[in-house]
């Protein structure tokens, strides 16, 4: 199976910090990425609001634990994860509390990776959109077409609004727009500043 989200799994996995003990996949869907994360992290949790998706993830087996919950209303432990990721899920939620909520779950030194989508608003957006169509055609021929079995929703925030909001909330983050209608946001939670000598 291949789709535009799976195409970004290598990017996500490449950003898992060495020695990762606990990882969290927000909006885990059928658990495919969570199962891949299990090769790089001792303990992996997948959370999704959809009972159907969680049932499918559990049926697939593997080492991850799965939690059916609304991420924004969940009681996941803060400052407990070395790695948190979400792939094309954040536009289903209120952006600011979702992004800051994921950031709070990270231990100092932990890493956040968001793969998201946004809405076109400028001529440049539509040009890049056209380039994505070309890439989609090429990659689909290689992989035999794209399959999608997860809930979908149209994004409401524009590319520039997402970038501006993300870098306001997480100033040291790296935001990058990709083809195939995706952006990536990577952020490492700063380590505590040591106290000044008395």
Coordinates of N, CA, C and O in Angstrom, one line a residue:
X1 N 0.8 -1.2 0.0 CA 0.0 0.0 0.0 C 0.9 1.2 0.0 O 1.9 1.3 0.6
X2 N 0.5 2.2 -0.8 CA 1.2 3.5 -0.8 C 0.1 4.6 -0.8 O -0.9 4.5 -1.5
X3 N 0.4 5.7 -0.1 CA -0.4 6.9 -0.3 C 0.5 8.1 0.1 O 1.7 7.9 0.4
X4 N 0.0 9.3 0.0 CA 0.8 10.5 0.2 C 1.3 10.6 1.7 O 2.3 11.2 1.9
X5 N 0.6 10.0 2.6 CA 1.1 10.0 4.0 C 2.2 9.1 4.2 O 3.2 9.4 4.8
X6 N 2.1 7.8 3.7 CA 3.1 6.8 3.8 C 4.4 7.3 3.1 O 5.5 7.0 3.6
X7 N 4.3 8.2 2.1 CA 5.4 8.7 1.4 C 6.3 9.5 2.4 O 7.5 9.7 2.1
X8 N 5.7 10.0 3.5 CA 6.5 10.8 4.4 C 7.0 10.1 5.6 O 7.6 10.6 6.5
X9 N 6.6 8.8 5.7 CA 7.1 8.0 6.8 C 8.6 8.0 7.0 O 9.1 8.1 8.1
X10 N 9.4 7.8 5.9 CA 10.8 7.8 6.0 C 11.3 9.1 6.6 O 12.3 9.1 7.4
X11 N 10.7 10.2 6.3 CA 11.1 11.5 6.9 C 10.9 11.5 8.4 O 11.7 11.9 9.2
X12 N 9.7 11.0 8.8 CA 9.4 10.9 10.2 C 10.4 10.0 10.9 O 11.0 10.4 12.0
X13 N 10.6 8.9 10.4 CA 11.5 7.9 11.1 C 12.9 8.4 11.1 O 13.6 8.1 12.1
X14 N 13.4 9.1 10.1 CA 14.7 9.7 10.2 C 15.0 10.7 11.3 O 16.1 11.0 11.6
X15 N 13.9 11.2 11.8 CA 14.0 12.2 12.9 C 13.8 11.7 14.3 O 13.8 12.4 15.2
X16 N 13.6 10.4 14.4 CA 13.5 9.8 15.7 C 14.9 9.9 16.4 O 15.9 9.4 15.9
X17 N 14.9 10.4 17.6 CA 16.2 10.6 18.3 C 16.8 9.2 18.6 O 16.1 8.3 19.0
X18 N 18.1 9.1 18.6 CA 18.8 7.9 19.0 C 18.5 7.6 20.5 O 18.4 8.5 21.3
X19 N 18.3 6.3 20.8 CA 18.0 5.9 22.2 C 16.6 6.3 22.6 O 16.4 6.4 23.8
X20 N 15.7 6.4 21.7 CA 14.3 6.8 22.0 C 13.7 5.7 22.8 O 13.7 4.5 22.5
X21 N 13.2 6.1 24.0 CA 12.5 5.2 24.9 C 11.0 5.1 24.7 O 10.3 4.1 24.7
X22 N 10.4 6.3 24.5 CA 8.9 6.4 24.4 C 8.6 7.3 23.2 O 9.1 8.5 23.1
X23 N 7.7 6.8 22.4 CA 7.2 7.6 21.2 C 5.7 7.6 21.2 O 5.1 6.6 21.6
X24 N 5.2 8.6 20.6 CA 3.7 8.8 20.5 C 3.3 9.2 19.1 O 3.9 10.1 18.5
X25 N 2.4 8.5 18.5 CA 1.8 8.8 17.2 C 0.4 9.3 17.4 O -0.5 8.6 17.8
X26 N 0.2 10.6 17.2 CA -1.1 11.3 17.4 C -1.9 11.1 16.1 O -1.4 11.6 15.0
X27 N -3.1 10.6 16.1 CA -3.9 10.3 14.9 C -3.3 9.1 14.2 O -3.0 9.2 13.0
X28 N -3.1 8.0 14.9 CA -2.3 6.9 14.4 C -3.0 6.1 13.3 O -2.4 5.3 12.6
X29 N -4.3 6.3 13.1 CA -5.0 5.6 12.1 C -4.9 4.1 12.3 O -5.1 3.5 13.3
X30 N -4.5 3.4 11.2 CA -4.4 1.9 11.2 C -3.1 1.4 11.9 O -2.9 0.2 11.9
X31 N -2.3 2.3 12.4 CA -1.2 1.9 13.2 C 0.1 1.6 12.4 O 1.1 1.2 13.0
X32 N 0.1 1.8 11.1 CA 1.2 1.5 10.3 C 2.5 2.2 10.7 O 3.5 1.6 10.9
X33 N 2.4 3.5 10.9 CA 3.6 4.3 11.4 C 4.0 3.9 12.8 O 5.2 3.8 13.1
X34 N 3.0 3.7 13.7 CA 3.3 3.2 15.0 C 4.1 1.9 15.0 O 5.1 1.8 15.8
X35 N 3.7 1.0 14.1 CA 4.5 -0.3 14.1 C 5.9 0.0 13.5 O 6.8 -0.7 14.0
X36 N 6.1 0.9 12.6 CA 7.4 1.2 12.1 C 8.2 1.9 13.2 O 9.4 1.6 13.4
X37 N 7.6 2.7 14.0 CA 8.3 3.4 15.1 C 8.8 2.3 16.2 O 9.8 2.6 16.9
X38 N 8.1 1.2 16.3 CA 8.5 0.2 17.2 C 9.9 -0.3 17.0 O 10.6 -0.9 17.9
X39 N 10.4 -0.2 15.8 CA 11.8 -0.6 15.5 C 12.8 0.4 16.0 O 14.0 0.0 16.1
X40 N 12.4 1.6 16.4 CA 13.3 2.6 16.8 C 13.0 3.1 18.2 O 13.8 3.9 18.7
X41 N 12.0 2.7 18.8 CA 11.6 3.1 20.2 C 11.2 1.9 21.0 O 10.4 1.1 20.5
X42 N 11.6 1.9 22.3 CA 11.3 0.8 23.2 C 9.8 0.7 23.4 O 9.2 -0.4 23.4
X43 N 9.1 1.8 23.5 CA 7.7 1.8 23.8 C 7.0 2.8 22.9 O 7.4 4.0 22.8
X44 N 5.9 2.4 22.2 CA 5.2 3.3 21.3 C 3.7 3.2 21.6 O 3.1 2.2 21.8
X45 N 3.1 4.4 21.6 CA 1.7 4.6 21.8 C 1.1 5.2 20.6 O 1.6 6.2 20.1
X46 N 0.0 4.7 20.2 CA -0.8 5.3 19.1 C -2.1 5.8 19.7 O -2.8 5.0 20.4
X47 N -2.5 7.0 19.4 CA -3.8 7.5 19.9 C -4.6 8.0 18.7 O -4.1 8.6 17.8
X48 N -5.9 7.7 18.7 CA -6.8 8.1 17.6 C -8.2 8.2 18.1 O -8.6 7.4 19.0
X49 N -8.9 9.2 17.6 CA -10.3 9.4 18.1 C -11.3 8.4 17.5 O -12.4 8.1 18.0
X50 N -10.9 7.7 16.4 CA -11.7 6.8 15.7 C -11.7 5.4 16.2 O -10.6 4.8 16.2
X51 N -12.8 4.9 16.7 CA -12.8 3.5 17.2 C -12.5 2.5 16.1 O -11.9 1.5 16.4
X52 N -13.0 2.8 14.9 CA -12.7 1.9 13.8 C -11.3 1.8 13.5 O -10.7 0.7 13.2
X53 N -10.6 2.9 13.5 CA -9.1 2.9 13.2 C -8.3 2.2 14.3 O -7.4 1.5 14.0
X54 N -8.7 2.4 15.5 CA -8.0 1.8 16.6 C -8.2 0.3 16.6 O -7.3 -0.5 16.8
X55 N -9.4 -0.1 16.2 CA -9.7 -1.6 16.1 C -8.8 -2.2 15.0 O -8.3 -3.3 15.2
X56 N -8.7 -1.5 13.9 CA -7.9 -1.9 12.8 C -6.4 -2.0 13.2 O -5.7 -3.0 12.9
X57 N -5.9 -1.0 13.9 CA -4.5 -1.0 14.4 C -4.3 -2.2 15.3 O -3.2 -2.8 15.2
X58 N -5.2 -2.4 16.3 CA -5.0 -3.5 17.2 C -5.0 -4.8 16.5 O -4.2 -5.8 16.8
X59 N -5.9 -5.0 15.5 CA -6.0 -6.2 14.8 C -4.7 -6.5 14.0 O -4.4 -7.7 13.7
X60 N -4.0 -5.5 13.6 CA -2.7 -5.7 12.8 C -1.6 -6.3 13.7 O -0.6 -6.7 13.2
X61 N -1.8 -6.2 15.0 CA -0.7 -6.7 15.9 C 0.4 -5.8 16.1 O 0.3 -4.6 15.9
X62 N 1.6 -6.4 16.5 CA 2.8 -5.6 16.7 C 2.8 -5.1 18.2 O 2.0 -5.4 19.0
X63 N 3.9 -4.4 18.5 CA 4.2 -4.0 19.9 C 3.5 -2.7 20.4 O 3.4 -2.5 21.6
X64 N 3.0 -1.8 19.5 CA 2.5 -0.6 20.1 C 1.3 -0.8 20.9 O 0.5 -1.7 20.7
X65 N 1.1 0.1 21.9 CA -0.2 0.2 22.6 C -1.1 1.3 21.9 O -0.6 2.3 21.4
X66 N -2.4 1.0 21.9 CA -3.3 2.0 21.2 C -4.3 2.5 22.2 O -4.8 1.7 23.0
X67 N -4.6 3.8 22.1 CA -5.6 4.4 22.9 C -6.6 5.1 22.1 O -6.3 6.0 21.2
X68 N -7.9 4.8 22.3 CA -8.9 5.5 21.6 C -9.3 6.7 22.4 O -9.9 6.6 23.5
X69 N -9.0 7.9 21.9 CA -9.3 9.1 22.7 C -9.2 10.3 21.8 O -8.5 10.3 20.7
X70 N -9.8 11.4 22.2 CA -9.6 12.7 21.6 C -8.3 13.3 22.2 O -8.3 13.5 23.4
X71 N -7.3 13.4 21.4 CA -6.0 13.9 21.9 C -6.1 15.1 22.7 O -5.5 15.2 23.8
X72 N -6.9 16.1 22.3 CA -7.0 17.3 23.0 C -7.7 17.2 24.4 O -7.5 18.0 25.3
X73 N -8.4 16.1 24.6 CA -9.1 15.9 25.9 C -8.4 14.7 26.7 O -8.9 14.3 27.7
X74 N -7.3 14.2 26.2 CA -6.7 13.0 26.8 C -5.8 13.5 28.0 O -5.5 14.6 28.1
X75 N -5.5 12.5 28.8 CA -4.7 12.8 30.0 C -3.3 12.1 29.8 O -2.7 11.6 30.8
X76 N -2.8 12.1 28.6 CA -1.4 11.6 28.4 C -0.4 12.4 29.2 O -0.5 13.6 29.4
X77 N 0.6 11.7 29.8 CA 1.5 12.3 30.7 C 2.4 13.3 30.1 O 3.0 13.1 29.0
X78 N 2.5 14.5 30.6 CA 3.3 15.6 30.1 C 4.8 15.2 30.4 O 5.2 14.5 31.3
X79 N 5.7 15.8 29.5 CA 7.1 15.6 29.6 C 7.5 14.2 29.8 O 8.4 13.8 30.5
X80 N 6.9 13.3 28.9 CA 7.1 11.9 29.1 C 7.6 11.2 27.8 O 8.0 10.0 27.9
X81 N 7.6 11.9 26.7 CA 8.0 11.2 25.4 C 9.2 11.8 24.8 O 9.5 13.0 24.9
X82 N 10.0 10.9 24.3 CA 11.2 11.3 23.5 C 10.9 11.7 22.1 O 11.7 12.5 21.5
X83 N 9.8 11.3 21.6 CA 9.4 11.6 20.2 C 7.9 11.6 20.1 O 7.2 10.7 20.6
X84 N 7.4 12.6 19.5 CA 5.9 12.8 19.2 C 5.8 13.2 17.8 O 6.5 14.0 17.3
X85 N 4.9 12.5 17.1 CA 4.6 12.8 15.7 C 3.1 12.8 15.4 O 2.4 12.1 16.1
X86 N 2.7 13.4 14.3 CA 1.4 13.4 13.8 C 1.5 13.6 12.3 O 2.2 14.5 11.8
X87 N 0.8 12.8 11.6 CA 0.8 12.8 10.1 C -0.6 13.2 9.6 O -1.5 12.4 9.7
X88 N -0.7 14.3 9.0 CA -2.0 14.9 8.4 C -3.2 14.7 9.3 O -4.2 14.3 8.9
X89 N -2.9 15.0 10.6 CA -4.0 14.9 11.6 C -4.3 16.3 12.2 O -5.4 16.6 12.6
X90 N -3.3 17.1 12.3 CA -3.4 18.4 13.1 C -4.5 19.3 12.5 O -5.1 20.1 13.2
X91 N -4.8 19.2 11.2 CA -5.8 20.1 10.6 C -7.2 19.6 11.0 O -8.2 20.3 10.8
X92 N -7.3 18.4 11.6 CA -8.6 18.0 12.2 C -8.9 18.6 13.5 O -10.0 18.5 14.1
X93 N -7.9 19.3 14.1 CA -8.0 19.8 15.5 C -7.8 21.3 15.5 O -7.4 21.9 14.4
X94 N -8.0 21.9 16.6 CA -7.7 23.3 16.8 C -6.1 23.4 16.8 O -5.5 22.8 17.7
X95 N -5.6 24.2 15.9 CA -4.1 24.1 15.7 C -3.3 24.5 16.9 O -2.4 23.7 17.3
X96 N -3.6 25.6 17.5 CA -2.7 26.1 18.6 C -2.7 25.1 19.8 O -1.6 24.7 20.3
X97 N -3.9 24.7 20.4 CA -3.8 23.7 21.5 C -3.2 22.4 21.1 O -2.6 21.7 21.9
X98 N -3.5 22.0 19.8 CA -2.9 20.7 19.4 C -1.4 20.8 19.4 O -0.7 19.9 19.9
X99 N -0.8 21.8 18.8 CA 0.6 21.9 18.7 C 1.3 22.1 20.0 O 2.3 21.4 20.3
X100 N 0.7 23.0 20.8 CA 1.3 23.2 22.2 C 1.1 22.0 23.1 O 2.0 21.7 23.9
X101 N 0.0 21.3 22.9 CA -0.2 20.1 23.6 C 0.8 19.0 23.3 O 1.3 18.3 24.2
X102 N 1.1 18.8 22.0 CA 2.2 17.9 21.7 C 3.5 18.3 22.2 O 4.3 17.4 22.7
X103 N 3.8 19.6 22.2 CA 5.1 20.1 22.7 C 5.2 19.8 24.2 O 6.3 19.4 24.7
X104 N 4.1 19.9 24.9 CA 4.2 19.7 26.4 C 4.5 18.2 26.7 O 5.0 17.9 27.8
X105 N 4.1 17.3 25.8 CA 4.3 15.9 26.1 C 5.7 15.5 26.0 O 6.1 14.4 26.5
X106 N 6.5 16.3 25.3 CA 7.9 15.9 25.1 C 8.8 16.2 26.4 O 8.6 17.2 27.1
X107 N 9.7 15.2 26.6 CA 10.8 15.5 27.5 C 11.7 16.6 27.0 O 11.8 16.7 25.8
X108 N 12.4 17.3 27.8 CA 13.5 18.2 27.3 C 14.5 17.4 26.5 O 14.9 16.3 26.8
X109 N 14.7 17.9 25.3 CA 15.6 17.2 24.3 C 14.8 16.3 23.4 O 15.4 15.8 22.4
X110 N 13.5 16.1 23.7 CA 12.7 15.3 22.8 C 12.3 16.0 21.5 O 12.5 17.2 21.4
X111 N 11.9 15.3 20.5 CA 11.6 15.9 19.2 C 10.2 15.7 18.7 O 9.6 14.6 19.0
X112 N 9.7 16.7 18.1 CA 8.3 16.7 17.6 C 8.4 16.8 16.0 O 9.2 17.6 15.5
X113 N 7.7 16.0 15.3 CA 7.6 16.0 13.9 C 6.1 16.0 13.5 O 5.4 15.1 13.8
X114 N 5.8 17.1 12.8 CA 4.4 17.2 12.3 C 4.5 17.2 10.8 O 5.2 18.0 10.2
X115 N 3.6 16.3 10.2 CA 3.4 16.4 8.7 C 2.0 16.9 8.5 O 1.1 16.2 9.1
X116 N 1.8 18.0 7.8 CA 0.5 18.5 7.7 C 0.1 19.0 6.3 O 1.0 18.9 5.4
X117 N -1.1 19.4 6.2 CA -1.6 19.9 4.9 C -2.2 21.3 5.2 O -2.6 21.6 6.3
X118 N -2.4 22.1 4.2 CA -2.9 23.4 4.3 C -3.7 23.8 3.1 O -3.7 23.1 2.1
X119 N -4.3 25.0 3.1 CA -5.1 25.5 2.0 C -4.4 26.5 1.1 O -3.6 27.3 1.6
X120 N -4.6 26.4 -0.2 CA -4.0 27.3 -1.1 C -4.7 28.7 -1.0 O -5.9 28.8 -0.8
X121 N -3.9 29.8 -1.1 CA -4.4 31.1 -1.1 C -3.7 32.1 -2.0 O -4.3 33.2 -2.3
X122 N -2.6 31.7 -2.5 CA -1.8 32.6 -3.4 C -1.5 31.9 -4.7 O -1.7 30.7 -4.9
X123 N -1.0 32.7 -5.7 CA -0.6 32.2 -7.0 C 0.5 31.2 -6.8 O 0.5 30.1 -7.4
X124 N 1.5 31.5 -5.9 CA 2.6 30.5 -5.6 C 2.0 29.2 -5.1 O 2.5 28.1 -5.5
X125 N 1.0 29.3 -4.2 CA 0.4 28.1 -3.7 C -0.1 27.2 -4.9 O 0.1 26.0 -4.9
X126 N -0.8 27.8 -5.8 CA -1.3 27.0 -6.9 C -0.3 26.5 -7.9 O -0.4 25.4 -8.4
X127 N 0.9 27.3 -8.0 CA 2.0 26.8 -8.8 C 2.6 25.5 -8.2 O 2.8 24.5 -8.8
X128 N 2.8 25.6 -6.8 CA 3.3 24.4 -6.1 C 2.3 23.2 -6.2 O 2.7 22.1 -6.3
X129 N 1.0 23.6 -6.1 CA 0.0 22.6 -6.2 C 0.1 21.8 -7.6 O 0.0 20.6 -7.6
X130 N 0.3 22.6 -8.6 CA 0.5 22.0 -9.9 C 1.7 21.1 -10.0 O 1.7 20.0 -10.6
X131 N 2.8 21.5 -9.4 CA 4.0 20.7 -9.3 C 3.8 19.4 -8.6 O 4.3 18.3 -8.9
X132 N 2.9 19.5 -7.5 CA 2.6 18.3 -6.8 C 1.8 17.3 -7.6 O 2.0 16.1 -7.5
X133 N 0.9 17.8 -8.5 CA 0.2 16.9 -9.4 C 1.1 16.1 -10.3 O 0.9 14.9 -10.4
X134 N 2.1 16.8 -10.8 CA 3.1 16.1 -11.7 C 3.8 15.1 -10.9 O 4.0 13.9 -11.3
X135 N 4.3 15.4 -9.7 CA 5.0 14.4 -8.9 C 4.1 13.2 -8.5 O 4.5 12.1 -8.5
X136 N 2.8 13.6 -8.2 CA 1.9 12.5 -7.9 C 1.7 11.5 -9.0 O 1.7 10.3 -8.8
X137 N 1.6 12.0 -10.2 CA 1.5 11.2 -11.4 C 2.7 10.2 -11.6 O 2.6 9.1 -11.8
X138 N 3.9 10.8 -11.4 CA 5.1 10.0 -11.5 C 5.2 9.0 -10.4 O 5.4 7.8 -10.7
X139 N 5.0 9.4 -9.2 CA 5.2 8.4 -8.1 C 4.1 7.4 -8.1 O 4.3 6.2 -7.8
X140 N 2.9 7.8 -8.5 CA 1.8 6.8 -8.5 C 2.0 5.7 -9.5 O 1.7 4.5 -9.3
X141 N 2.7 6.0 -10.6 CA 3.0 5.0 -11.6 C 4.0 4.0 -11.1 O 3.9 2.8 -11.3
X142 N 4.9 4.5 -10.2 CA 5.9 3.6 -9.6 C 5.3 2.7 -8.6 O 5.5 1.5 -8.6
X143 N 4.4 3.3 -7.8 CA 3.8 2.5 -6.7 C 2.4 1.9 -7.0 O 1.8 1.3 -6.2
X144 N 1.9 2.1 -8.2 CA 0.6 1.5 -8.6 C -0.6 2.3 -8.0 O -1.6 1.7 -7.8
X145 N -0.5 3.6 -7.8 CA -1.6 4.3 -7.4 C -1.6 4.6 -5.9 O -0.8 3.9 -5.2
X146 N -2.4 5.5 -5.4 CA -2.4 5.9 -4.0 C -3.7 5.4 -3.4 O -4.8 5.5 -4.0
X147 N -3.6 4.8 -2.2 CA -4.7 4.3 -1.5 C -4.9 5.1 -0.2 O -3.9 5.5 0.4
X148 N -6.1 5.4 0.2 CA -6.4 6.1 1.4 C -7.6 5.5 2.1 O -8.6 5.3 1.6
X149 N -7.4 5.1 3.4 CA -8.4 4.5 4.2 C -8.7 5.1 5.5 O -9.2 4.5 6.4
X150 N -8.3 6.4 5.6 CA -8.4 7.1 6.9 C -9.4 8.3 6.7 O -9.6 8.7 5.5
X151 N -10.1 8.8 7.7 CA -11.0 9.9 7.6 C -10.3 11.1 7.0 O -9.1 11.3 7.3
X152 N -10.9 11.9 6.2 CA -10.3 13.0 5.6 C -11.1 14.3 5.9 O -12.3 14.2 6.2
X153 N -10.5 15.4 5.9 CA -11.1 16.7 6.1 C -10.3 17.8 5.4 O -9.1 17.7 5.3
X154 N -11.0 18.7 4.8 CA -10.3 19.8 4.1 C -9.6 20.8 5.1 O -10.3 21.1 6.1
X155 N -8.4 21.2 4.8 CA -7.7 22.1 5.7 C -8.4 23.5 5.6 O -8.9 23.9 4.5
X156 N -8.4 24.3 6.6 CA -8.9 25.6 6.6 C -7.8 26.7 6.7 O -8.0 27.8 6.2
X157 N -6.7 26.4 7.4 CA -5.6 27.3 7.5 C -4.8 27.3 6.2 O -4.5 26.2 5.6
X158 N -4.3 28.5 5.8 CA -3.5 28.6 4.6 C -2.0 28.2 4.9 O -1.7 28.1 6.1
X159 N -1.2 27.9 3.9 CA 0.2 27.5 4.1 C 0.9 28.6 4.9 O 1.6 28.3 5.9
X160 N 0.7 29.9 4.6 CA 1.4 31.0 5.3 C 0.9 31.1 6.7 O 1.7 31.4 7.6
X161 N -0.4 30.9 6.9 CA -0.9 31.0 8.3 C -0.4 29.9 9.2 O -0.1 30.1 10.3
X162 N -0.3 28.7 8.6 CA 0.3 27.6 9.4 C 1.7 27.9 9.8 O 2.1 27.7 10.9
X163 N 2.5 28.3 8.8 CA 3.9 28.6 9.1 C 4.0 29.7 10.1 O 4.8 29.6 11.1
X164 N 3.3 30.8 10.0 CA 3.4 31.9 10.9 C 3.0 31.4 12.3 O 3.7 31.7 13.3
X165 N 1.9 30.7 12.4 CA 1.4 30.3 13.7 C 2.4 29.3 14.4 O 2.7 29.4 15.6
X166 N 2.9 28.4 13.6 CA 3.8 27.4 14.1 C 5.1 28.0 14.6 O 5.6 27.6 15.7
X167 N 5.6 28.9 13.9 CA 6.9 29.5 14.3 C 6.7 30.6 15.4 O 7.7 30.9 16.1
X168 N 5.5 31.0 15.6 CA 5.2 31.9 16.7 C 5.1 31.0 18.0 O 5.7 31.4 19.0
X169 N 4.5 29.9 17.9 CA 4.3 29.0 19.0 C 5.6 28.3 19.4 O 5.9 28.1 20.6
X170 N 6.4 27.9 18.4 CA 7.6 27.1 18.6 C 8.7 27.9 17.8 O 9.1 27.4 16.6
X171 N 9.3 29.0 18.3 CA 10.2 29.8 17.5 C 11.4 29.1 16.9 O 11.9 29.5 15.9
X172 N 11.9 28.1 17.5 CA 13.1 27.4 17.1 C 12.8 26.2 16.1 O 13.7 25.5 15.7
X173 N 11.5 26.1 15.7 CA 11.1 25.0 14.9 C 11.6 25.2 13.4 O 11.9 26.4 13.0
X174 N 11.7 24.1 12.7 CA 12.0 24.2 11.2 C 10.7 23.8 10.5 O 10.2 22.7 10.6
X175 N 10.2 24.7 9.7 CA 9.0 24.5 8.8 C 9.5 24.5 7.4 O 10.2 25.3 6.9
X176 N 9.0 23.4 6.7 CA 9.4 23.3 5.3 C 8.2 22.8 4.5 O 7.5 21.9 4.9
X177 N 7.9 23.4 3.3 CA 6.9 22.9 2.4 C 7.4 21.9 1.4 O 8.5 22.1 0.9
X178 N 6.6 20.8 1.2 CA 7.0 19.7 0.3 C 6.0 19.6 -0.8 O 4.9 20.1 -0.7
X179 N 6.4 18.9 -1.9 CA 5.5 18.5 -2.9 C 4.6 17.4 -2.3 O 4.8 16.9 -1.2
X180 N 3.6 17.0 -3.0 CA 2.6 16.0 -2.6 C 1.7 16.6 -1.5 O 1.2 15.9 -0.6
X181 N 1.6 18.0 -1.5 CA 0.6 18.7 -0.7 C 0.8 18.5 0.8 O -0.1 18.3 1.6
X182 N 2.1 18.6 1.2 CA 2.4 18.4 2.6 C 3.5 19.4 3.1 O 4.2 19.9 2.3
X183 N 3.5 19.7 4.4 CA 4.6 20.5 5.0 C 5.1 19.7 6.2 O 4.4 18.8 6.7
X184 N 6.3 19.9 6.6 CA 6.9 19.3 7.7 C 7.3 20.4 8.7 O 7.7 21.5 8.4
X185 N 7.1 20.1 10.0 CA 7.5 20.9 11.1 C 8.3 20.1 12.1 O 7.8 19.0 12.5
X186 N 9.5 20.4 12.3 CA 10.3 19.7 13.2 C 10.8 20.6 14.3 O 11.2 21.7 14.1
X187 N 10.8 20.1 15.6 CA 11.2 20.9 16.7 C 11.7 20.1 17.8 O 11.2 19.0 18.1
X188 N 12.8 20.5 18.4 CA 13.4 19.8 19.5 C 13.2 20.6 20.7 O 13.6 21.8 20.8
X189 N 12.7 20.0 21.8 CA 12.4 20.8 23.0 C 13.7 21.2 23.7 O 14.5 20.3 23.9
X190 N 13.8 22.4 24.0 CA 15.1 22.9 24.6 C 15.3 22.2 26.0 O 14.4 21.9 26.7
X191 N 16.6 22.0 26.2 CA 17.0 21.5 27.6 C 16.9 22.6 28.6 O 17.1 23.8 28.2
X192 N 16.7 22.3 29.8 CA 16.6 23.4 30.8 C 17.9 24.2 30.9 O 19.0 23.6 30.7
X193 N 17.8 25.4 31.1 CA 19.0 26.3 31.2 C 19.6 26.1 32.6 O 18.9 26.2 33.6
X194 N 20.9 25.7 32.7 CA 21.4 25.5 34.0 C 21.4 26.8 34.8 O 21.6 27.9 34.3
X195 N 21.3 26.7 36.1 CA 21.2 27.9 36.9 C 22.6 28.6 37.0 O 23.6 27.9 36.9
X196 N 22.6 29.9 37.0 CA 23.8 30.6 37.1 C 24.5 30.4 38.5 O 23.8 30.3 39.5
X197 N 25.8 30.4 38.5 CA 26.5 30.2 39.8 C 26.2 31.3 40.7 O 26.1 32.5 40.3
X198 N 26.0 31.0 42.0 CA 25.7 32.0 43.0 C 26.9 33.0 43.2 O 28.0 32.6 43.1

